[in-house]
Backbone as numpy.savetxt, mean C-alpha at the origin, in Angstrom:
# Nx Ny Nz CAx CAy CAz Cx Cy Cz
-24.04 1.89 3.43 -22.91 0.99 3.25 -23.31 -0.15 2.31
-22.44 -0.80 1.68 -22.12 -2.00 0.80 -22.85 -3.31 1.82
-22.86 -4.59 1.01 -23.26 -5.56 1.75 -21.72 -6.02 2.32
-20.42 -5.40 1.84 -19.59 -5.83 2.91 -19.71 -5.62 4.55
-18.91 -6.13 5.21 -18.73 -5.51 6.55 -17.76 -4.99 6.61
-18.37 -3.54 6.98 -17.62 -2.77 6.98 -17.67 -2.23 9.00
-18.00 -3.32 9.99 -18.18 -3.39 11.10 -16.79 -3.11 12.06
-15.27 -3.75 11.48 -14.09 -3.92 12.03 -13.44 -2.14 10.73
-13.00 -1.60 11.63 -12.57 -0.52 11.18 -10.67 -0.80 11.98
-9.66 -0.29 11.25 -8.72 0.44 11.94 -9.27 1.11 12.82
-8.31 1.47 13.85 -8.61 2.57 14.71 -8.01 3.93 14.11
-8.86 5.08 14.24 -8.12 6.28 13.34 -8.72 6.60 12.26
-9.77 5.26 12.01 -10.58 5.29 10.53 -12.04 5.97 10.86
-12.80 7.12 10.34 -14.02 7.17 11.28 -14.75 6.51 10.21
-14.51 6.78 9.18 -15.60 5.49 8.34 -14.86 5.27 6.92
-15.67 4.07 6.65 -15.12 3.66 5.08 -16.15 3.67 4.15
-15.64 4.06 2.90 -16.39 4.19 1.41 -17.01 2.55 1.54
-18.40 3.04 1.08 -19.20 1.63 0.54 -18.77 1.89 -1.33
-18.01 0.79 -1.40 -17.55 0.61 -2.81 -17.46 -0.46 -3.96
-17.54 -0.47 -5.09 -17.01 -1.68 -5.54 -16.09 -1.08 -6.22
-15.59 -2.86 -6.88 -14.35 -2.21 -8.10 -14.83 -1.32 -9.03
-15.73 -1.63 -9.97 -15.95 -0.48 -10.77 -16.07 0.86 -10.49
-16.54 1.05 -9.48 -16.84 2.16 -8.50 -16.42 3.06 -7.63
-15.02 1.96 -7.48 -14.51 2.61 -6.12 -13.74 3.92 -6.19
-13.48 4.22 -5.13 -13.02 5.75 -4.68 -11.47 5.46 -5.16
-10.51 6.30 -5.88 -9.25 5.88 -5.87 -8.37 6.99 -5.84
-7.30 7.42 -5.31 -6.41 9.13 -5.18 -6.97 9.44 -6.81
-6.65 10.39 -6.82 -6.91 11.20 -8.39 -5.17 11.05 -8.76
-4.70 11.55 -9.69 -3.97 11.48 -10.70 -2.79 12.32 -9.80
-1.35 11.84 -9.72 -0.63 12.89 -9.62 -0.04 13.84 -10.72
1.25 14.36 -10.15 1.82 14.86 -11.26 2.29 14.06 -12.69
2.68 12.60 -12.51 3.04 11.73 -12.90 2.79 10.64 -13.25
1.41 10.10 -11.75 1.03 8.75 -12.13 -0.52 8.67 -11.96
-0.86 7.42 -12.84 -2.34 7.27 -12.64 -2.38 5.87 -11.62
-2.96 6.11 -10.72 -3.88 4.95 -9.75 -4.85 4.52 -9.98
-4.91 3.03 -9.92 -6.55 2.18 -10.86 -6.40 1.25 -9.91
-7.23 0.70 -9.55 -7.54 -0.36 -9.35 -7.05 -1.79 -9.83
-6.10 -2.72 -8.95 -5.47 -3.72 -9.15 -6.94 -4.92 -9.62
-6.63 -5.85 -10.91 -7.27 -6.64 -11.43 -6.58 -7.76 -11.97
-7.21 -8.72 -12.01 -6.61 -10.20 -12.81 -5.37 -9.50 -14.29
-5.69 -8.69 -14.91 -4.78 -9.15 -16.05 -4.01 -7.99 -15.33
-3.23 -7.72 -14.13 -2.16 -7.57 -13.50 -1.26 -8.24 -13.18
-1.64 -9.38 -13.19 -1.09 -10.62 -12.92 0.65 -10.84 -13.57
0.77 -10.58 -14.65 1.80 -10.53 -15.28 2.98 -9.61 -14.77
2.37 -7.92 -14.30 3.56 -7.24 -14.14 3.67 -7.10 -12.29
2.61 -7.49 -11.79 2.85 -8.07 -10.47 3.79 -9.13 -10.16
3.58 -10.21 -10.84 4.59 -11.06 -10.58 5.92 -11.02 -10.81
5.87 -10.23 -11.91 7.62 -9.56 -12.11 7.82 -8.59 -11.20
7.37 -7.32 -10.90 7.39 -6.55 -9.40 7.49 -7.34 -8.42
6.70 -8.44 -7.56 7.01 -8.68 -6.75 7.89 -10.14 -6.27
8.22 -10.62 -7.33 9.12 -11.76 -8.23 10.61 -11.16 -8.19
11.13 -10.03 -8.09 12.30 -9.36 -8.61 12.83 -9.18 -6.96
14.34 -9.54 -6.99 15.08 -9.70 -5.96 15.13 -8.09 -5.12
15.42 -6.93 -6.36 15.64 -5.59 -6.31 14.42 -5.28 -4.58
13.32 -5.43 -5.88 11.70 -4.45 -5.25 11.58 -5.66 -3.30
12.02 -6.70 -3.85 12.03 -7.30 -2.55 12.68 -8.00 -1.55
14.06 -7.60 -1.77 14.84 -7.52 -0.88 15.12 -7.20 0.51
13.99 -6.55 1.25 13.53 -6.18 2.57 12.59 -7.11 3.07
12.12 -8.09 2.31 10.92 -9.32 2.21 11.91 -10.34 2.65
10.97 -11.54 3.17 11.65 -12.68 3.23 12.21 -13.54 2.31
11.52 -13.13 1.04 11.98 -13.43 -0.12 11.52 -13.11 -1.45
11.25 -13.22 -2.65 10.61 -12.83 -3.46 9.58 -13.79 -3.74
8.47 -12.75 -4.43 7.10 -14.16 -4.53 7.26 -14.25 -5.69
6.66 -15.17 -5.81 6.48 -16.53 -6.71 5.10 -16.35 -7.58
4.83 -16.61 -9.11 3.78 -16.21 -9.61 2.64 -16.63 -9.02
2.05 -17.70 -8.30 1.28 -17.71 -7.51 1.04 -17.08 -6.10
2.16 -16.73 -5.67 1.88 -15.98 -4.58 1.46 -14.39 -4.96
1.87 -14.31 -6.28 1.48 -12.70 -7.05 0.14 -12.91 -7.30
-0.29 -13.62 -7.75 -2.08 -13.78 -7.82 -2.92 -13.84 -6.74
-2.11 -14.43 -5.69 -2.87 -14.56 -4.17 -2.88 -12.52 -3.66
-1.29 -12.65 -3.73 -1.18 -10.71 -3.55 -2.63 -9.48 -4.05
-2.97 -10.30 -5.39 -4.40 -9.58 -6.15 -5.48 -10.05 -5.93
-5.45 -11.24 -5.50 -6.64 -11.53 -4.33 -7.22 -10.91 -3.21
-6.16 -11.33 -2.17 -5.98 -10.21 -1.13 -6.32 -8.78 -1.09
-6.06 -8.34 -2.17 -5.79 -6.65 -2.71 -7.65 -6.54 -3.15
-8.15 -7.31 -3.65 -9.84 -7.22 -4.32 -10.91 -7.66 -3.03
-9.76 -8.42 -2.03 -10.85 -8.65 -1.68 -11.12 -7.59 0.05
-10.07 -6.73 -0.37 -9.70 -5.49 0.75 -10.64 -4.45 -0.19
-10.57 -4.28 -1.46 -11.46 -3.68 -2.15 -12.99 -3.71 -1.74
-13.15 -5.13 -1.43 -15.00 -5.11 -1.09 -15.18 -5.51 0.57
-13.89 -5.50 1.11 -14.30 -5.46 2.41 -13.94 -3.92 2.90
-13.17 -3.30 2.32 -12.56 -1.98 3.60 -12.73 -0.72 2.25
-13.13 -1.26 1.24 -13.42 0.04 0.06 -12.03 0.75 -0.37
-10.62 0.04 -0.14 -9.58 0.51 -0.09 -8.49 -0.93 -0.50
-7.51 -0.40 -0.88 -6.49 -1.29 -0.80 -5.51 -0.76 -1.56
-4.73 -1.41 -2.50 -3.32 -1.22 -2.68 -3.85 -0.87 -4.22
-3.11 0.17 -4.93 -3.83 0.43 -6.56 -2.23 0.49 -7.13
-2.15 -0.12 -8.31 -1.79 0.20 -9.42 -0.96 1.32 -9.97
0.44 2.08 -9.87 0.85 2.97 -10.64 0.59 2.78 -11.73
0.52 3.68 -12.63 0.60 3.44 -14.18 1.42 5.12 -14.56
2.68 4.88 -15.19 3.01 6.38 -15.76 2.06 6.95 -16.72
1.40 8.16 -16.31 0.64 8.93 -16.94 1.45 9.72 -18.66
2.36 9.77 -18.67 3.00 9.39 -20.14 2.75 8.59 -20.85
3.42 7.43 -20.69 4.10 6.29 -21.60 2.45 5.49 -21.12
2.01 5.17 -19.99 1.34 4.05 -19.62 1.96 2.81 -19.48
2.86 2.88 -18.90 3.23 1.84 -18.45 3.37 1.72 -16.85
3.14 0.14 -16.55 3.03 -0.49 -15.41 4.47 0.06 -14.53
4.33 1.07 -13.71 5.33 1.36 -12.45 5.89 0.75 -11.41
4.66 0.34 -10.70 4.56 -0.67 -9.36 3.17 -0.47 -8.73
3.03 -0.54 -7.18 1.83 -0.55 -6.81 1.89 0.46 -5.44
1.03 0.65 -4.88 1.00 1.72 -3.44 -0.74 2.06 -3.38
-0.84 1.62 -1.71 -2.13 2.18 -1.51 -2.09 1.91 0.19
-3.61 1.55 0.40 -3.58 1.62 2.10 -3.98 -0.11 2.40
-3.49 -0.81 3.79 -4.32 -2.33 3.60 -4.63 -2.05 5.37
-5.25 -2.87 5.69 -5.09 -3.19 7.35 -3.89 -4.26 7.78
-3.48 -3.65 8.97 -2.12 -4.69 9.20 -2.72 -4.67 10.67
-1.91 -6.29 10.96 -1.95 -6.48 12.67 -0.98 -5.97 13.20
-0.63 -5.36 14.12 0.56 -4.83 14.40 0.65 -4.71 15.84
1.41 -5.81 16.53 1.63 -5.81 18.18 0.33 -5.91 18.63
-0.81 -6.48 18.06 -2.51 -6.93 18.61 -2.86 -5.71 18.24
-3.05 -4.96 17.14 -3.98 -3.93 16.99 -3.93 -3.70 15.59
-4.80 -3.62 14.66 -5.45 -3.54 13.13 -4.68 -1.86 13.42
-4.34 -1.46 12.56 -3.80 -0.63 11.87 -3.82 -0.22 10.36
-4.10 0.86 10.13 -3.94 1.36 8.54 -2.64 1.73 7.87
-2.13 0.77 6.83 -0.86 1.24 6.75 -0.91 1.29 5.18
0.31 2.20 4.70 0.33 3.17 3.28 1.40 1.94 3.22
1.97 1.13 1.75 2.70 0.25 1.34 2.75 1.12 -0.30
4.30 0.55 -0.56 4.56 0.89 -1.67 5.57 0.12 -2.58
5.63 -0.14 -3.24 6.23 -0.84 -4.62 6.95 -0.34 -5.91
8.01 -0.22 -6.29 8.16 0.71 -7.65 9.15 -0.40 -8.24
8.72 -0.52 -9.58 10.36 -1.25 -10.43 11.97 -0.43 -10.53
12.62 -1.90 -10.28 13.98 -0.94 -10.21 14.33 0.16 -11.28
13.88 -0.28 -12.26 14.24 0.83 -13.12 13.61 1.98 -13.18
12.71 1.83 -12.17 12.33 3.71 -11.64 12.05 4.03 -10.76
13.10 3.18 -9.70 13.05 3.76 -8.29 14.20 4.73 -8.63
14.10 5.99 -7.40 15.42 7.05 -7.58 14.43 8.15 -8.05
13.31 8.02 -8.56 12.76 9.45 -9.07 11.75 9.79 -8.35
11.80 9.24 -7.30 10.23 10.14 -6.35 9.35 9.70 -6.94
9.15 8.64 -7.61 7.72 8.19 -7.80 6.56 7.37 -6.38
7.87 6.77 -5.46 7.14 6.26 -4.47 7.02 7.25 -3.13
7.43 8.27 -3.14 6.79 9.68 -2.57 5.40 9.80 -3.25
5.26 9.91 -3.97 4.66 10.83 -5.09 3.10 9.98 -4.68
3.28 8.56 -5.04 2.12 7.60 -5.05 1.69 7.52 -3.39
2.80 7.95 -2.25 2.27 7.50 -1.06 1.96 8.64 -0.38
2.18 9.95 -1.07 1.52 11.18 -1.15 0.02 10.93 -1.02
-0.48 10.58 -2.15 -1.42 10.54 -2.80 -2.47 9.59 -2.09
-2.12 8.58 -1.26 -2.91 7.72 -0.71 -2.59 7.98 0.48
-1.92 8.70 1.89 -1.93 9.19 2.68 -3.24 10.27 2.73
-3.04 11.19 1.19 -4.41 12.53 1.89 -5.57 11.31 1.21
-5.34 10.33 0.42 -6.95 9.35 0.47 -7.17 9.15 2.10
-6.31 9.00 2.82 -6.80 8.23 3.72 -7.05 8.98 4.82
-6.82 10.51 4.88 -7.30 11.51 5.49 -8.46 11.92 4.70
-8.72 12.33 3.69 -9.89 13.04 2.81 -10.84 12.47 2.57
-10.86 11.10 2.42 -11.61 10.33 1.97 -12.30 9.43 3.08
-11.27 8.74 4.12 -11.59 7.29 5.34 -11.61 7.99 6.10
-10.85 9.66 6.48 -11.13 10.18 7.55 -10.05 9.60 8.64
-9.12 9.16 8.31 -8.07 8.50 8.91 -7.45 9.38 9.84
-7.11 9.27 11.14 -5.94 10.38 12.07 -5.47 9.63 12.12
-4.88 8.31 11.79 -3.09 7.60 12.12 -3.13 7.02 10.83
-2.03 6.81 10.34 -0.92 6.23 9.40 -0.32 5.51 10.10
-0.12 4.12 9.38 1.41 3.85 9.81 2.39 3.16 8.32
3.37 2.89 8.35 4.25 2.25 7.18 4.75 1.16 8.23
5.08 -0.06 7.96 5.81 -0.92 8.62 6.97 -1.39 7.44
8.29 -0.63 8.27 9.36 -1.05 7.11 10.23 -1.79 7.86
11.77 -2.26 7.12 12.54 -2.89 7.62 13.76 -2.31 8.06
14.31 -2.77 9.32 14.99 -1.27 9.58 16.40 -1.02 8.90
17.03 -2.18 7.36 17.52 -1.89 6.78 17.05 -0.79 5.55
16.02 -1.17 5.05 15.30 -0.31 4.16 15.65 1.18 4.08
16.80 2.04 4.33 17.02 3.53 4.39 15.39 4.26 3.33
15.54 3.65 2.11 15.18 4.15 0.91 13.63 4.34 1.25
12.64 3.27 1.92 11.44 3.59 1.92 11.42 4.54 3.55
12.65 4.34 4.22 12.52 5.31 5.59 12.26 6.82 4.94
12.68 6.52 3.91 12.85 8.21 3.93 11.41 8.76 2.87
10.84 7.74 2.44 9.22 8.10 1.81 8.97 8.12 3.21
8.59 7.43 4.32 7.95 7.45 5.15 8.28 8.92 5.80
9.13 9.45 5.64 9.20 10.28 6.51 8.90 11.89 5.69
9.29 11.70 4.16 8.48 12.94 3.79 6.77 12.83 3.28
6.19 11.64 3.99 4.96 11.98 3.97 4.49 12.03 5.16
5.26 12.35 6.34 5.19 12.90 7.84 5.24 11.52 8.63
5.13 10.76 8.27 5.36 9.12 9.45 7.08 9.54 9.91
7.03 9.39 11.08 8.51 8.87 11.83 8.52 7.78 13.15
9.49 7.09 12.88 10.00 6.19 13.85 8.97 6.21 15.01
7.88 5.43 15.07 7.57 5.18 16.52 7.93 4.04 17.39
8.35 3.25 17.16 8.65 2.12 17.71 9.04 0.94 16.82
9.90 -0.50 17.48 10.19 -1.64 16.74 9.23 -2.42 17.43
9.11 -3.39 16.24 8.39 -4.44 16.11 8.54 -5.32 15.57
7.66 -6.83 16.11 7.74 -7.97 15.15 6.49 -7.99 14.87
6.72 -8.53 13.27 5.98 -8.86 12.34 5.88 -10.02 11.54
4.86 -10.29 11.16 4.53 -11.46 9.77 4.99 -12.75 10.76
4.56 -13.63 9.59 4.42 -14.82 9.59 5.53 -15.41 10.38
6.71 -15.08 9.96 8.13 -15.10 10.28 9.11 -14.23 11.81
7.59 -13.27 12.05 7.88 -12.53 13.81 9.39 -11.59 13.33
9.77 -11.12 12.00 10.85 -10.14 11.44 10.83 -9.19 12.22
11.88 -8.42 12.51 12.00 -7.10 13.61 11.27 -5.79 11.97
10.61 -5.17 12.73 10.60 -4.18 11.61 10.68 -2.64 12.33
10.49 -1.45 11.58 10.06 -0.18 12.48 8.64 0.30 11.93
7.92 0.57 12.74 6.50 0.91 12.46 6.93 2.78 12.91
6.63 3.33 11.35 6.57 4.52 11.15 5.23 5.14 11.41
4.65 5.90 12.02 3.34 6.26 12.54 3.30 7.63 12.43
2.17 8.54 11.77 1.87 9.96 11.90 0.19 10.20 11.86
-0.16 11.34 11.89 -1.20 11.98 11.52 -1.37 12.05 9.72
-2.13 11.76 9.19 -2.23 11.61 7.88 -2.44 13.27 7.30
């Protein structure tokens, strides 16, 4: 292992990649998109992704360019603590910036949990790209962390990400409160 601690695991996780950024383990390529590793000069199309009323409308509100830099903080520094975190779409065409999707730890009703999160710009949500990306980091988190639970924590207006959650096998296990704010959400839970 890394000089992180890698001591606090999810439950479901039997172990985690000793990694760095340059280094780290990341899904391979889908049909469509490439996954990299989130970095400082993200900063720009993060903050418009997660800045935009559309992509966060199930949120308490939209963030703010500093709260988008804190978001890639968070995200690097899940990188050198858990060898995992949230990566980067990029369309394997054009190369351009998509949105984001990967795995983070969440608290959820007193218990760390591994959960798949996903992100796409409005102008290309509707095409299965956020299937596609949470595909892809679901079998990371079986193939790779060795993961037996998933979960997604969505909002139980959200139809649109209910239904990624559910063709990458998560369904409805229970409601919950969440975040900062104690929001009702549904925690989608499967076998990865």
């Amino acid at each position: 292992m890394s000089g992180a601690d890698r001591s606090h695991r999810p439950p479901g996780v039997s172990h985690l990649p000793a990694a760095t950024l340059a280094g780290m383990d990341v899904p391979g390529p889908t049909a469509r998109l490439l996954l990299r590793p989130m970095t400082d000069d993200d900063l720009d199309d993060m903050a418009a992704l997660l800045g935009d009323p559309v992509v966060m409308a199930h949120y308490p509100r939209p963030r703010t360019r500093t709260e988008a830099q804190a978001w890639i903080d968070r995200t690097r520094r899940s990188y050198r603590d858990h060898g995992f975190g949230l990566w980067v779409l990029v369309d394997r065409v054009t190369g351009e910036f998509v949105g984001d999707c990967g795995l983070t730890v969440q608290h959820v009703d007193g218990v760390d949990e591994l959960e798949v999160g996903y992100h796409v710009r409005p102008d290309r949500q509707g095409e299965g790209l956020a299937t596609e990306a949470a595909l892809a980091a679901r079998d990371f988190a079986r193939e790779v962390l060795g993961a037996t639970r998933l979960i997604a924590i969505i909002a139980p207006q959200n139809v649109a990400s209910q239904r990624v959650a559910s063709k990458i096998g998560l369904g409805v296990e229970k409601r919950a409160r969440y975040g900062a704010d104690q929001r009702e959400v549904l925690v989608h839970a499967g076998v990865p």
